[in-house]
């Protein structure tokens, strides 16, 4: 592979499939001997704790460096004494915040009410005259999530907590509209603040303070600050790096880099469409700027040829778009006995996954196969709605919600088949993993993932989206012929391994790097 460093850029390190794909990508490049750095922008100043978890679990090699713009500025601010004096603006800010804190100080005499509502546990504090002082929302473990401060029955400030300290402070006007966001280090130092237009909620400027030098720099907004920080990372390399943006907001930010400082690439981990998720559906608004400025990139990567073809028809830029699937790790799964009555779903419980379709189809399955069971693993905002549906249909003994699992591959390996009923996908990890452990998948033919992974009748079954009867029919076919499940699963493992193992995916990346290098060279020759 071309010996450029690789900078992977994403908004945050979450817990979903897209984050896993990014981490697997970083690990793959590192194992290939590349210098890899991952840069994130979310306002969590505790990314390092998450990184340690990832390293301990083996998900991230020690050679991959991770940086977060907030954590970096937060840690720089956490010094006992600043070696240089703070300038006048910063001194004034600290005096004003100290005064505000004094005004918000809770009087000695106060009354505390503890309670619980639909959002969870809370505490309210009142002064001796009955005036509300604070409203504190707490997690299940008792840790503070946020604290609202009140004066004369009006909210004036909210402190959001993470890891036991207030890391974002929002100031409100008399109309309860936010006017300022302050980003705080553990010692309370405000390393950045964002001013807001109270009428629109949009940012009108960001001031970033360096406690060590005493300098304050103004940016037009958060994106401009993020671009400036990312540019400093890019400029630290002696060789022009590949910079790969992995989320919609990250793509527009890498477009702000100097064009000669980086080979700019972007990868789309989701669909480019919105509801009703058909070929001619509206394009996603969060990618509007990207689609308009696509030609400024050196390469734009999608996960399947079918999606690339549809995007070229809608957007053009065929010379920019290419296809590279996500790499799939094939860890050893301890031997488990397949349960010929078990069908499973391992998924986030969210509207996109449309799991009500799987439940309703399974009700049809049970009419002919009353011993069958559907186990649903995962958590998310749709859980209560789905549980109510199961109760409504009287399926409680056959459809079970198992919560999140740390062993999804073992769940899949012992299942007769898995189900996917998503409204849209790009290249669903759950389907790839199921095939990877030798378990066939029955899926709705949504755009775009299932058809890129499943060979209908050979490694699983694909049915028209929304056809519950055909979905149920395919599941019943496997329940009645367990040996068919074994044959399809074996073929599925061989097929997905040939397409998504590290060697195959690295080869696709090399082709994309070579193409991006050519565009980068041509673009800078013209400049």
Short mmCIF file of C-alpha atoms in Angstrom, two decimals:
data_model
loop_
_atom_site.label_atom_id
_atom_site.label_comp_id
_atom_site.label_asym_id
_atom_site.label_seq_id
_atom_site.Cartn_x
_atom_site.Cartn_y
_atom_site.Cartn_z
CA UNK A 1 0.00 0.00 0.00
CA UNK A 2 1.10 3.57 -0.64
CA UNK A 3 3.17 4.71 2.32
CA UNK A 4 1.15 7.74 3.34
CA UNK A 5 -0.04 8.10 6.95
CA UNK A 6 -3.79 7.61 7.41
CA UNK A 7 -5.97 9.99 9.41
CA UNK A 8 -9.48 8.66 10.04
CA UNK A 9 -11.98 11.39 10.95
CA UNK A 10 -15.35 10.78 12.61
CA UNK A 11 -17.64 12.77 14.84
CA UNK A 12 -17.34 10.35 17.76
CA UNK A 13 -16.53 6.85 18.92
CA UNK A 14 -19.94 5.43 19.70
CA UNK A 15 -21.11 1.86 20.23
CA UNK A 16 -22.98 1.12 16.99
CA UNK A 17 -22.13 -0.67 13.78
CA UNK A 18 -20.60 2.37 12.08
CA UNK A 19 -18.13 2.90 14.93
CA UNK A 20 -17.22 -0.79 14.89
CA UNK A 21 -16.59 -0.57 11.14
CA UNK A 22 -14.32 2.45 11.65
CA UNK A 23 -12.38 0.73 14.44
CA UNK A 24 -12.00 -2.45 12.40
CA UNK A 25 -10.76 -0.31 9.53
CA UNK A 26 -8.17 1.41 11.72
CA UNK A 27 -7.00 -1.93 13.12
CA UNK A 28 -6.73 -3.38 9.61
CA UNK A 29 -4.54 -0.51 8.41
CA UNK A 30 -2.37 -0.79 11.53
CA UNK A 31 -1.83 -4.52 11.00
CA UNK A 32 -0.78 -3.70 7.44
CA UNK A 33 2.01 -1.54 8.88
CA UNK A 34 0.44 1.86 8.35
CA UNK A 35 0.70 4.88 10.64
CA UNK A 36 -2.91 5.45 11.74
CA UNK A 37 -4.51 8.28 13.71
CA UNK A 38 -8.22 8.63 14.53
CA UNK A 39 -9.57 12.15 15.17
CA UNK A 40 -12.99 12.90 16.71
CA UNK A 41 -14.96 16.09 17.46
CA UNK A 42 -17.71 15.27 19.98
CA UNK A 43 -17.66 17.25 23.21
CA UNK A 44 -16.70 14.35 25.46
CA UNK A 45 -13.42 15.10 27.27
CA UNK A 46 -13.08 11.47 28.43
CA UNK A 47 -12.38 9.62 25.20
CA UNK A 48 -9.21 8.13 26.66
CA UNK A 49 -11.26 5.93 29.03
CA UNK A 50 -13.18 4.54 26.05
CA UNK A 51 -9.90 3.99 24.22
CA UNK A 52 -8.50 1.97 27.10
CA UNK A 53 -11.58 -0.25 26.99
CA UNK A 54 -11.11 -0.78 23.26
CA UNK A 55 -7.45 -1.63 23.67
CA UNK A 56 -8.16 -4.02 26.53
CA UNK A 57 -10.81 -5.82 24.46
CA UNK A 58 -8.45 -6.19 21.51
CA UNK A 59 -10.62 -4.02 19.27
CA UNK A 60 -7.87 -1.43 18.81
CA UNK A 61 -4.12 -1.98 18.42
CA UNK A 62 -1.80 0.04 20.65
CA UNK A 63 -0.20 1.58 17.56
CA UNK A 64 -3.41 3.43 16.57
CA UNK A 65 -3.40 6.93 18.02
CA UNK A 66 -6.72 8.57 18.94
CA UNK A 67 -7.30 12.27 19.52
CA UNK A 68 -10.41 14.24 20.45
CA UNK A 69 -10.51 18.00 20.06
CA UNK A 70 -12.22 18.57 23.42
CA UNK A 71 -10.14 16.10 25.38
CA UNK A 72 -6.93 17.56 23.99
CA UNK A 73 -7.87 21.11 25.00
CA UNK A 74 -9.29 19.91 28.31
CA UNK A 75 -6.10 18.07 29.29
CA UNK A 76 -3.92 21.04 28.30
CA UNK A 77 -5.99 23.19 30.67
CA UNK A 78 -5.64 20.87 33.64
CA UNK A 79 -2.41 22.27 35.02
CA UNK A 80 -1.92 23.51 38.56
CA UNK A 81 -0.52 26.85 37.53
CA UNK A 82 -0.53 28.46 34.13
CA UNK A 83 3.06 29.36 33.16
CA UNK A 84 1.92 32.48 31.34
CA UNK A 85 -0.55 35.17 32.41
CA UNK A 86 -4.08 35.04 31.04
CA UNK A 87 -4.99 38.00 28.86
CA UNK A 88 -7.52 40.59 29.88
CA UNK A 89 -10.45 39.01 28.07
CA UNK A 90 -9.94 35.71 29.87
CA UNK A 91 -9.49 37.38 33.25
CA UNK A 92 -12.75 39.22 32.72
CA UNK A 93 -14.49 36.00 31.75
CA UNK A 94 -13.28 34.28 34.92
CA UNK A 95 -14.40 37.21 37.10
CA UNK A 96 -17.84 37.19 35.49
CA UNK A 97 -18.22 33.41 35.86
CA UNK A 98 -17.12 33.64 39.50
CA UNK A 99 -19.74 36.30 40.08
CA UNK A 100 -22.39 34.20 38.36
CA UNK A 101 -21.43 31.19 40.47
CA UNK A 102 -21.72 33.28 43.61
CA UNK A 103 -25.21 34.40 42.62
CA UNK A 104 -26.18 30.79 42.00
CA UNK A 105 -24.77 29.58 45.31
CA UNK A 106 -27.31 27.56 47.25
CA UNK A 107 -28.29 29.17 50.60
CA UNK A 108 -27.54 27.23 53.74
CA UNK A 109 -31.23 26.62 54.39
CA UNK A 110 -32.63 24.39 51.67
CA UNK A 111 -35.17 21.64 51.19
CA UNK A 112 -34.53 18.62 48.98
CA UNK A 113 -37.15 16.58 47.14
CA UNK A 114 -36.20 13.27 45.52
CA UNK A 115 -38.47 11.62 43.01
CA UNK A 116 -38.85 9.71 39.78
CA UNK A 117 -40.70 10.55 36.56
CA UNK A 118 -40.88 9.07 33.06
CA UNK A 119 -37.31 10.21 32.38
CA UNK A 120 -35.79 8.67 35.51
CA UNK A 121 -34.64 9.82 38.95
CA UNK A 122 -34.29 13.46 39.94
CA UNK A 123 -33.62 15.80 42.89
CA UNK A 124 -35.00 19.30 43.39
CA UNK A 125 -33.66 21.86 45.85
CA UNK A 126 -35.70 24.74 47.25
CA UNK A 127 -34.75 27.57 49.55
CA UNK A 128 -36.54 28.31 52.79
CA UNK A 129 -39.16 30.42 51.02
CA UNK A 130 -40.02 27.62 48.59
CA UNK A 131 -38.23 29.00 45.53
CA UNK A 132 -36.75 26.37 43.21
CA UNK A 133 -32.95 26.52 43.15
CA UNK A 134 -31.80 23.46 41.23
CA UNK A 135 -33.17 20.45 39.37
CA UNK A 136 -30.74 17.53 39.15
CA UNK A 137 -31.23 14.55 36.83
CA UNK A 138 -29.35 11.42 37.90
CA UNK A 139 -28.54 8.08 36.26
CA UNK A 140 -29.59 4.69 37.59
CA UNK A 141 -26.26 4.46 39.43
CA UNK A 142 -26.83 7.83 41.10
CA UNK A 143 -24.34 9.76 38.95
CA UNK A 144 -25.37 13.26 37.92
CA UNK A 145 -26.42 13.71 34.27
CA UNK A 146 -27.19 17.42 34.41
CA UNK A 147 -28.16 20.19 36.83
CA UNK A 148 -30.51 23.07 35.98
CA UNK A 149 -30.05 26.22 38.05
CA UNK A 150 -32.94 28.65 38.64
CA UNK A 151 -33.31 32.24 39.75
CA UNK A 152 -36.74 33.81 40.30
CA UNK A 153 -38.37 30.65 38.86
CA UNK A 154 -36.42 30.99 35.60
CA UNK A 155 -33.68 28.66 34.40
CA UNK A 156 -30.42 30.57 34.07
CA UNK A 157 -27.88 27.78 33.66
CA UNK A 158 -27.51 24.08 32.97
CA UNK A 159 -24.43 22.01 33.78
CA UNK A 160 -24.01 18.72 31.94
CA UNK A 161 -21.87 16.17 33.77
CA UNK A 162 -19.57 13.43 32.61
CA UNK A 163 -17.33 11.24 34.75
CA UNK A 164 -18.31 13.23 37.84
CA UNK A 165 -17.61 16.79 36.68
CA UNK A 166 -19.49 19.50 34.80
CA UNK A 167 -18.03 19.57 31.30
CA UNK A 168 -20.59 21.72 29.42
CA UNK A 169 -22.30 24.76 30.93
CA UNK A 170 -25.16 26.42 29.04
CA UNK A 171 -26.33 29.92 29.96
CA UNK A 172 -29.97 30.95 29.26
CA UNK A 173 -31.75 34.29 28.90
CA UNK A 174 -35.11 35.25 30.42
CA UNK A 175 -36.92 33.47 27.56
CA UNK A 176 -35.15 30.18 28.39
CA UNK A 177 -33.16 30.43 25.16
CA UNK A 178 -29.47 29.43 25.26
CA UNK A 179 -27.02 32.28 24.72
CA UNK A 180 -23.69 30.65 25.51
CA UNK A 181 -22.10 27.21 25.84
CA UNK A 182 -18.98 26.87 27.96
CA UNK A 183 -16.72 23.81 27.73
CA UNK A 184 -14.99 23.12 31.05
CA UNK A 185 -11.96 21.17 32.18
CA UNK A 186 -12.09 19.12 35.38
CA UNK A 187 -10.67 22.05 37.33
CA UNK A 188 -13.49 24.32 36.10
CA UNK A 189 -11.33 26.18 33.57
CA UNK A 190 -13.31 27.28 30.49
CA UNK A 191 -11.12 26.23 27.56
CA UNK A 192 -13.72 27.10 24.92
CA UNK A 193 -17.02 28.89 24.73
CA UNK A 194 -19.58 29.15 21.98
CA UNK A 195 -21.86 32.17 21.69
CA UNK A 196 -25.36 31.54 20.34
CA UNK A 197 -28.07 33.60 18.68
CA UNK A 198 -30.95 33.13 21.16
CA UNK A 199 -33.56 33.55 18.41
CA UNK A 200 -32.18 30.87 16.09
CA UNK A 201 -29.99 28.78 18.38
CA UNK A 202 -27.19 28.97 15.80
CA UNK A 203 -23.62 29.64 16.81
CA UNK A 204 -22.18 33.10 16.16
CA UNK A 205 -18.61 32.50 17.29
CA UNK A 206 -16.31 30.25 19.31
CA UNK A 207 -13.51 31.47 21.58
CA UNK A 208 -10.80 28.94 22.42
CA UNK A 209 -8.42 29.66 25.30
CA UNK A 210 -4.94 28.20 25.77
CA UNK A 211 -4.27 28.36 29.50
CA UNK A 212 -0.56 27.75 29.10
CA UNK A 213 0.07 30.61 26.69
CA UNK A 214 -2.77 32.87 27.82
CA UNK A 215 -3.92 33.28 24.21
CA UNK A 216 -7.54 33.28 23.05
CA UNK A 217 -8.43 32.57 19.42
CA UNK A 218 -11.80 33.38 17.88
CA UNK A 219 -13.37 31.09 15.26
CA UNK A 220 -16.56 31.71 13.32
CA UNK A 221 -18.12 28.55 14.76
CA UNK A 222 -17.50 25.00 15.93
CA UNK A 223 -16.82 23.69 12.40
CA UNK A 224 -14.14 26.33 11.84
CA UNK A 225 -12.48 25.44 15.17
CA UNK A 226 -12.58 21.74 14.27
CA UNK A 227 -11.08 22.38 10.83
CA UNK A 228 -8.28 24.46 12.34
CA UNK A 229 -7.51 21.69 14.86
CA UNK A 230 -7.61 19.01 12.17
CA UNK A 231 -5.34 21.10 9.94
CA UNK A 232 -2.76 21.22 12.73
CA UNK A 233 -2.84 17.41 12.89
CA UNK A 234 -2.46 17.07 9.13
CA UNK A 235 0.42 19.55 9.08
CA UNK A 236 2.28 17.56 11.76
CA UNK A 237 3.07 14.78 9.26
CA UNK A 238 6.18 15.00 7.09
CA UNK A 239 4.30 13.21 4.30
CA UNK A 240 0.91 14.31 2.96
CA UNK A 241 -1.56 11.91 4.61
CA UNK A 242 -4.74 10.28 3.43
CA UNK A 243 -7.58 11.86 5.42
CA UNK A 244 -10.69 9.68 5.42
CA UNK A 245 -13.92 11.24 6.72
CA UNK A 246 -16.37 8.67 8.07
CA UNK A 247 -19.42 10.77 9.01
CA UNK A 248 -21.43 13.48 7.24
CA UNK A 249 -20.20 16.36 9.42
CA UNK A 250 -16.61 15.12 9.16
CA UNK A 251 -16.75 15.19 5.36
CA UNK A 252 -17.53 18.90 5.18
CA UNK A 253 -14.73 19.55 7.66
CA UNK A 254 -12.04 17.74 5.67
CA UNK A 255 -13.17 19.81 2.67
CA UNK A 256 -12.01 22.82 4.69
CA UNK A 257 -8.43 21.54 4.79
CA UNK A 258 -5.90 23.11 2.46
CA UNK A 259 -6.25 21.19 -0.79
CA UNK A 260 -2.51 20.51 -1.06
CA UNK A 261 -2.14 19.29 2.54
CA UNK A 262 -4.12 16.03 2.37
CA UNK A 263 -5.50 13.41 0.00
CA UNK A 264 -9.14 13.93 0.93
CA UNK A 265 -11.37 10.86 0.97
CA UNK A 266 -14.81 10.15 2.42
CA UNK A 267 -16.68 6.97 3.25
CA UNK A 268 -20.45 6.65 3.55
CA UNK A 269 -21.57 4.01 6.04
CA UNK A 270 -25.30 4.48 5.49
CA UNK A 271 -27.90 5.10 2.82
CA UNK A 272 -28.01 8.36 0.87
CA UNK A 273 -31.84 8.21 0.87
CA UNK A 274 -34.63 9.24 3.24
CA UNK A 275 -38.14 7.82 3.66
CA UNK A 276 -39.66 5.90 1.98
CA UNK A 277 -36.15 4.62 1.12
CA UNK A 278 -36.82 3.89 -2.54
CA UNK A 279 -34.43 4.61 -5.42
CA UNK A 280 -36.15 7.93 -6.17
CA UNK A 281 -36.64 8.99 -2.52
CA UNK A 282 -35.29 12.39 -1.39
CA UNK A 283 -31.58 12.60 -0.64
CA UNK A 284 -30.40 12.95 2.95
CA UNK A 285 -30.21 16.58 4.03
CA UNK A 286 -27.11 16.05 6.20
CA UNK A 287 -25.15 15.09 3.06
CA UNK A 288 -26.45 17.97 0.92
CA UNK A 289 -23.19 19.95 1.07
CA UNK A 290 -21.17 16.81 0.37
CA UNK A 291 -23.17 15.89 -2.73
CA UNK A 292 -22.94 19.47 -4.00
CA UNK A 293 -19.15 19.59 -3.56
CA UNK A 294 -18.34 15.95 -4.34
CA UNK A 295 -15.80 16.85 -7.03
CA UNK A 296 -13.58 18.50 -4.40
CA UNK A 297 -12.85 15.07 -2.91
CA UNK A 298 -10.17 12.73 -4.22
CA UNK A 299 -12.39 9.69 -3.59
CA UNK A 300 -15.87 9.00 -2.22
CA UNK A 301 -16.37 5.41 -1.02
CA UNK A 302 -19.63 3.51 -0.63
CA UNK A 303 -20.14 -0.05 0.57
CA UNK A 304 -21.86 -1.70 -2.42
CA UNK A 305 -21.88 -1.48 -6.20
CA UNK A 306 -25.66 -1.17 -6.22
CA UNK A 307 -25.52 1.97 -4.08
CA UNK A 308 -22.72 3.46 -6.18
CA UNK A 309 -24.71 2.93 -9.37
CA UNK A 310 -27.83 4.60 -7.94
CA UNK A 311 -25.82 7.52 -6.56
CA UNK A 312 -24.05 8.13 -9.87
CA UNK A 313 -27.46 8.19 -11.59
CA UNK A 314 -28.70 10.81 -9.10
CA UNK A 315 -25.60 12.86 -8.36
CA UNK A 316 -23.03 12.16 -11.06
CA UNK A 317 -19.33 12.29 -10.17
CA UNK A 318 -18.66 8.75 -11.38
CA UNK A 319 -14.93 9.56 -11.45
CA UNK A 320 -14.97 10.20 -7.67
CA UNK A 321 -17.12 7.32 -6.39
CA UNK A 322 -15.75 3.88 -5.73
CA UNK A 323 -16.75 0.78 -3.74
CA UNK A 324 -14.95 -0.63 -0.69
CA UNK A 325 -16.87 -2.87 1.73
CA UNK A 326 -16.25 -2.95 5.45
CA UNK A 327 -13.76 -5.54 6.63
CA UNK A 328 -15.20 -8.41 8.65
CA UNK A 329 -13.15 -10.01 11.37
CA UNK A 330 -13.52 -13.77 11.62
CA UNK A 331 -12.71 -14.57 15.24
CA UNK A 332 -12.96 -18.11 16.45
CA UNK A 333 -16.35 -18.86 17.99
CA UNK A 334 -16.43 -21.58 20.58
CA UNK A 335 -18.36 -24.64 19.47
CA UNK A 336 -22.06 -24.28 20.22
CA UNK A 337 -24.92 -26.59 19.46
CA UNK A 338 -27.38 -25.23 16.93
CA UNK A 339 -30.93 -24.93 18.24
CA UNK A 340 -33.24 -25.95 15.37
CA UNK A 341 -36.16 -24.03 16.92
CA UNK A 342 -34.28 -20.77 17.51
CA UNK A 343 -34.48 -17.72 15.28
CA UNK A 344 -32.64 -14.61 16.46
CA UNK A 345 -32.20 -10.91 15.87
CA UNK A 346 -29.12 -9.02 17.06
CA UNK A 347 -29.86 -5.37 16.45
CA UNK A 348 -30.30 -1.90 17.82
CA UNK A 349 -33.98 -1.54 18.75
CA UNK A 350 -34.68 1.53 16.63
CA UNK A 351 -37.24 2.55 13.99
CA UNK A 352 -34.77 1.98 11.14
CA UNK A 353 -34.63 -1.73 11.99
CA UNK A 354 -38.45 -2.11 11.69
CA UNK A 355 -38.47 -5.05 14.10
CA UNK A 356 -42.25 -4.89 14.34
CA UNK A 357 -42.15 -6.52 10.90
CA UNK A 358 -40.08 -9.42 12.24
CA UNK A 359 -42.45 -9.87 15.20
CA UNK A 360 -45.60 -9.83 13.07
CA UNK A 361 -44.06 -12.25 10.57
CA UNK A 362 -43.05 -14.54 13.41
CA UNK A 363 -46.66 -14.62 14.60
CA UNK A 364 -47.46 -16.20 11.23
CA UNK A 365 -44.55 -18.65 11.67
CA UNK A 366 -45.95 -19.82 15.02
CA UNK A 367 -49.21 -20.87 13.40
CA UNK A 368 -47.34 -23.73 11.73
CA UNK A 369 -44.33 -24.08 14.05
CA UNK A 370 -45.57 -23.49 17.62
CA UNK A 371 -42.25 -24.62 19.17
CA UNK A 372 -40.23 -21.95 17.37
CA UNK A 373 -38.70 -19.11 19.39
CA UNK A 374 -37.57 -15.64 18.41
CA UNK A 375 -34.89 -14.12 20.63
CA UNK A 376 -34.21 -10.41 20.19
CA UNK A 377 -30.86 -9.09 21.46
CA UNK A 378 -30.22 -5.37 21.74
CA UNK A 379 -31.50 -2.15 23.26
CA UNK A 380 -32.82 1.12 21.95
CA UNK A 381 -35.74 3.57 21.78
CA UNK A 382 -38.18 1.09 20.20
CA UNK A 383 -38.00 -1.47 23.00
CA UNK A 384 -41.17 -0.49 24.84
CA UNK A 385 -43.19 -0.30 21.63
CA UNK A 386 -41.95 -3.73 20.54
CA UNK A 387 -42.63 -5.29 23.93
CA UNK A 388 -46.18 -3.92 23.77
CA UNK A 389 -46.63 -5.46 20.32
CA UNK A 390 -45.49 -8.87 21.59
CA UNK A 391 -47.97 -8.60 24.46
CA UNK A 392 -50.75 -7.48 22.13
CA UNK A 393 -50.17 -10.48 19.84
CA UNK A 394 -49.89 -12.89 22.77
CA UNK A 395 -46.40 -14.07 21.79
CA UNK A 396 -44.73 -13.67 25.17
CA UNK A 397 -43.63 -17.29 25.54
CA UNK A 398 -42.20 -17.45 22.01
CA UNK A 399 -40.71 -13.97 21.48
CA UNK A 400 -38.16 -12.98 24.11
CA UNK A 401 -36.21 -9.75 24.61
CA UNK A 402 -32.75 -10.67 25.88
CA UNK A 403 -31.10 -7.24 26.13
CA UNK A 404 -27.62 -6.43 24.92
CA UNK A 405 -25.19 -9.31 24.60
CA UNK A 406 -21.41 -9.39 24.76
CA UNK A 407 -21.39 -12.56 22.67
CA UNK A 408 -23.45 -11.77 19.54
CA UNK A 409 -21.53 -14.25 17.39
CA UNK A 410 -22.36 -17.14 19.72
CA UNK A 411 -26.03 -16.14 19.66
CA UNK A 412 -25.97 -16.22 15.87
CA UNK A 413 -23.98 -19.46 15.72
CA UNK A 414 -26.54 -21.40 17.77
CA UNK A 415 -29.51 -20.01 15.79
CA UNK A 416 -31.19 -21.76 12.88
CA UNK A 417 -31.25 -18.41 11.10
CA UNK A 418 -31.26 -14.68 11.81
CA UNK A 419 -33.71 -12.05 10.55
CA UNK A 420 -33.20 -8.56 9.12
CA UNK A 421 -36.23 -6.34 8.44
CA UNK A 422 -34.59 -2.91 8.17
CA UNK A 423 -36.11 -0.09 6.18
CA UNK A 424 -32.63 0.78 4.92
CA UNK A 425 -29.05 -0.33 5.35
CA UNK A 426 -25.66 0.17 3.73
CA UNK A 427 -23.71 -2.99 4.53
CA UNK A 428 -25.26 -4.37 7.74
CA UNK A 429 -22.73 -5.82 10.13
CA UNK A 430 -25.27 -8.20 11.67
CA UNK A 431 -25.89 -9.90 8.31
CA UNK A 432 -22.19 -10.20 7.56
CA UNK A 433 -21.46 -11.61 11.04
CA UNK A 434 -24.31 -14.11 10.84
CA UNK A 435 -23.03 -15.42 7.51
CA UNK A 436 -19.51 -15.33 8.93
CA UNK A 437 -20.42 -17.83 11.65
CA UNK A 438 -22.29 -20.04 9.21
CA UNK A 439 -25.88 -19.01 9.98
CA UNK A 440 -28.14 -18.06 7.04
CA UNK A 441 -30.11 -14.82 7.05
CA UNK A 442 -33.70 -14.14 6.01
CA UNK A 443 -34.01 -10.47 5.09
CA UNK A 444 -36.17 -7.82 3.51
CA UNK A 445 -34.65 -6.53 0.30
CA UNK A 446 -34.07 -2.99 1.51
CA UNK A 447 -31.63 -0.59 -0.08
CA UNK A 448 -28.77 -1.45 0.03
CA UNK A 449 -27.14 -4.00 2.23
CA UNK A 450 -28.91 -7.36 2.14
CA UNK A 451 -28.56 -7.96 -1.61
CA UNK A 452 -24.85 -7.13 -1.40
CA UNK A 453 -24.28 -9.89 1.16
CA UNK A 454 -26.96 -12.56 0.70
CA UNK A 455 -27.28 -14.74 -2.37
CA UNK A 456 -30.96 -15.61 -2.45
CA UNK A 457 -31.51 -19.33 -2.09
CA UNK A 458 -27.78 -19.98 -1.74
CA UNK A 459 -26.71 -18.30 1.50
CA UNK A 460 -30.09 -17.16 2.80
CA UNK A 461 -33.35 -15.70 1.54
CA UNK A 462 -34.23 -12.19 0.37
CA UNK A 463 -37.91 -11.22 0.14
CA UNK A 464 -39.59 -7.97 -0.91
CA UNK A 465 -39.61 -5.34 1.82
CA UNK A 466 -42.90 -5.43 3.68
CA UNK A 467 -43.92 -8.92 2.57
CA UNK A 468 -44.47 -10.55 5.96
CA UNK A 469 -45.98 -13.67 4.41
CA UNK A 470 -42.88 -14.32 2.30
CA UNK A 471 -40.62 -13.57 5.27
CA UNK A 472 -42.56 -16.06 7.37
CA UNK A 473 -42.49 -18.59 4.53
CA UNK A 474 -38.71 -18.45 4.25
CA UNK A 475 -38.29 -18.90 8.02
CA UNK A 476 -40.69 -21.83 7.98
CA UNK A 477 -38.75 -23.46 5.15
CA UNK A 478 -35.63 -23.48 7.33
CA UNK A 479 -37.50 -24.63 10.42
CA UNK A 480 -38.87 -27.58 8.46
CA UNK A 481 -35.51 -28.38 6.83
CA UNK A 482 -32.71 -27.82 9.38
CA UNK A 483 -30.20 -29.46 7.04
CA UNK A 484 -30.94 -26.70 4.51
CA UNK A 485 -29.91 -24.17 7.15
CA UNK A 486 -26.59 -25.98 7.54
CA UNK A 487 -25.96 -25.98 3.78
CA UNK A 488 -26.85 -22.32 3.32
CA UNK A 489 -24.80 -21.33 6.34
CA UNK A 490 -21.72 -23.15 5.15
CA UNK A 491 -21.99 -21.52 1.72
CA UNK A 492 -22.60 -18.12 3.34
CA UNK A 493 -19.45 -18.31 5.44
CA UNK A 494 -17.31 -19.19 2.43
CA UNK A 495 -18.89 -16.43 0.32
CA UNK A 496 -18.60 -13.61 2.85
CA UNK A 497 -15.08 -14.65 3.81
CA UNK A 498 -13.99 -14.34 0.19
CA UNK A 499 -15.52 -10.86 -0.08
CA UNK A 500 -14.88 -9.29 3.33
CA UNK A 501 -11.74 -10.80 4.80
CA UNK A 502 -8.80 -8.51 5.42
CA UNK A 503 -6.80 -9.42 2.34
CA UNK A 504 -9.74 -8.81 -0.01
CA UNK A 505 -10.73 -5.51 1.58
CA UNK A 506 -7.15 -4.22 1.74
CA UNK A 507 -6.86 -4.87 -1.99
CA UNK A 508 -9.97 -2.75 -2.59
CA UNK A 509 -8.54 0.01 -0.41
CA UNK A 510 -5.29 -0.06 -2.36
CA UNK A 511 -7.19 0.51 -5.60
CA UNK A 512 -9.01 3.45 -4.01
CA UNK A 513 -5.78 4.94 -2.62
CA UNK A 514 -4.15 4.69 -6.04
CA UNK A 515 -7.10 6.40 -7.69
CA UNK A 516 -7.21 9.13 -5.03
CA UNK A 517 -3.46 9.71 -5.48
CA UNK A 518 -4.00 10.32 -9.19
CA UNK A 519 -6.79 12.82 -8.57
CA UNK A 520 -4.74 14.56 -5.85
CA UNK A 521 -1.73 14.89 -8.16
CA UNK A 522 -3.83 16.16 -11.07
CA UNK A 523 -5.71 18.64 -8.88
CA UNK A 524 -2.54 20.13 -7.42
CA UNK A 525 -0.85 20.25 -10.82
CA UNK A 526 -3.74 22.39 -12.05
CA UNK A 527 -3.47 24.63 -8.99
#
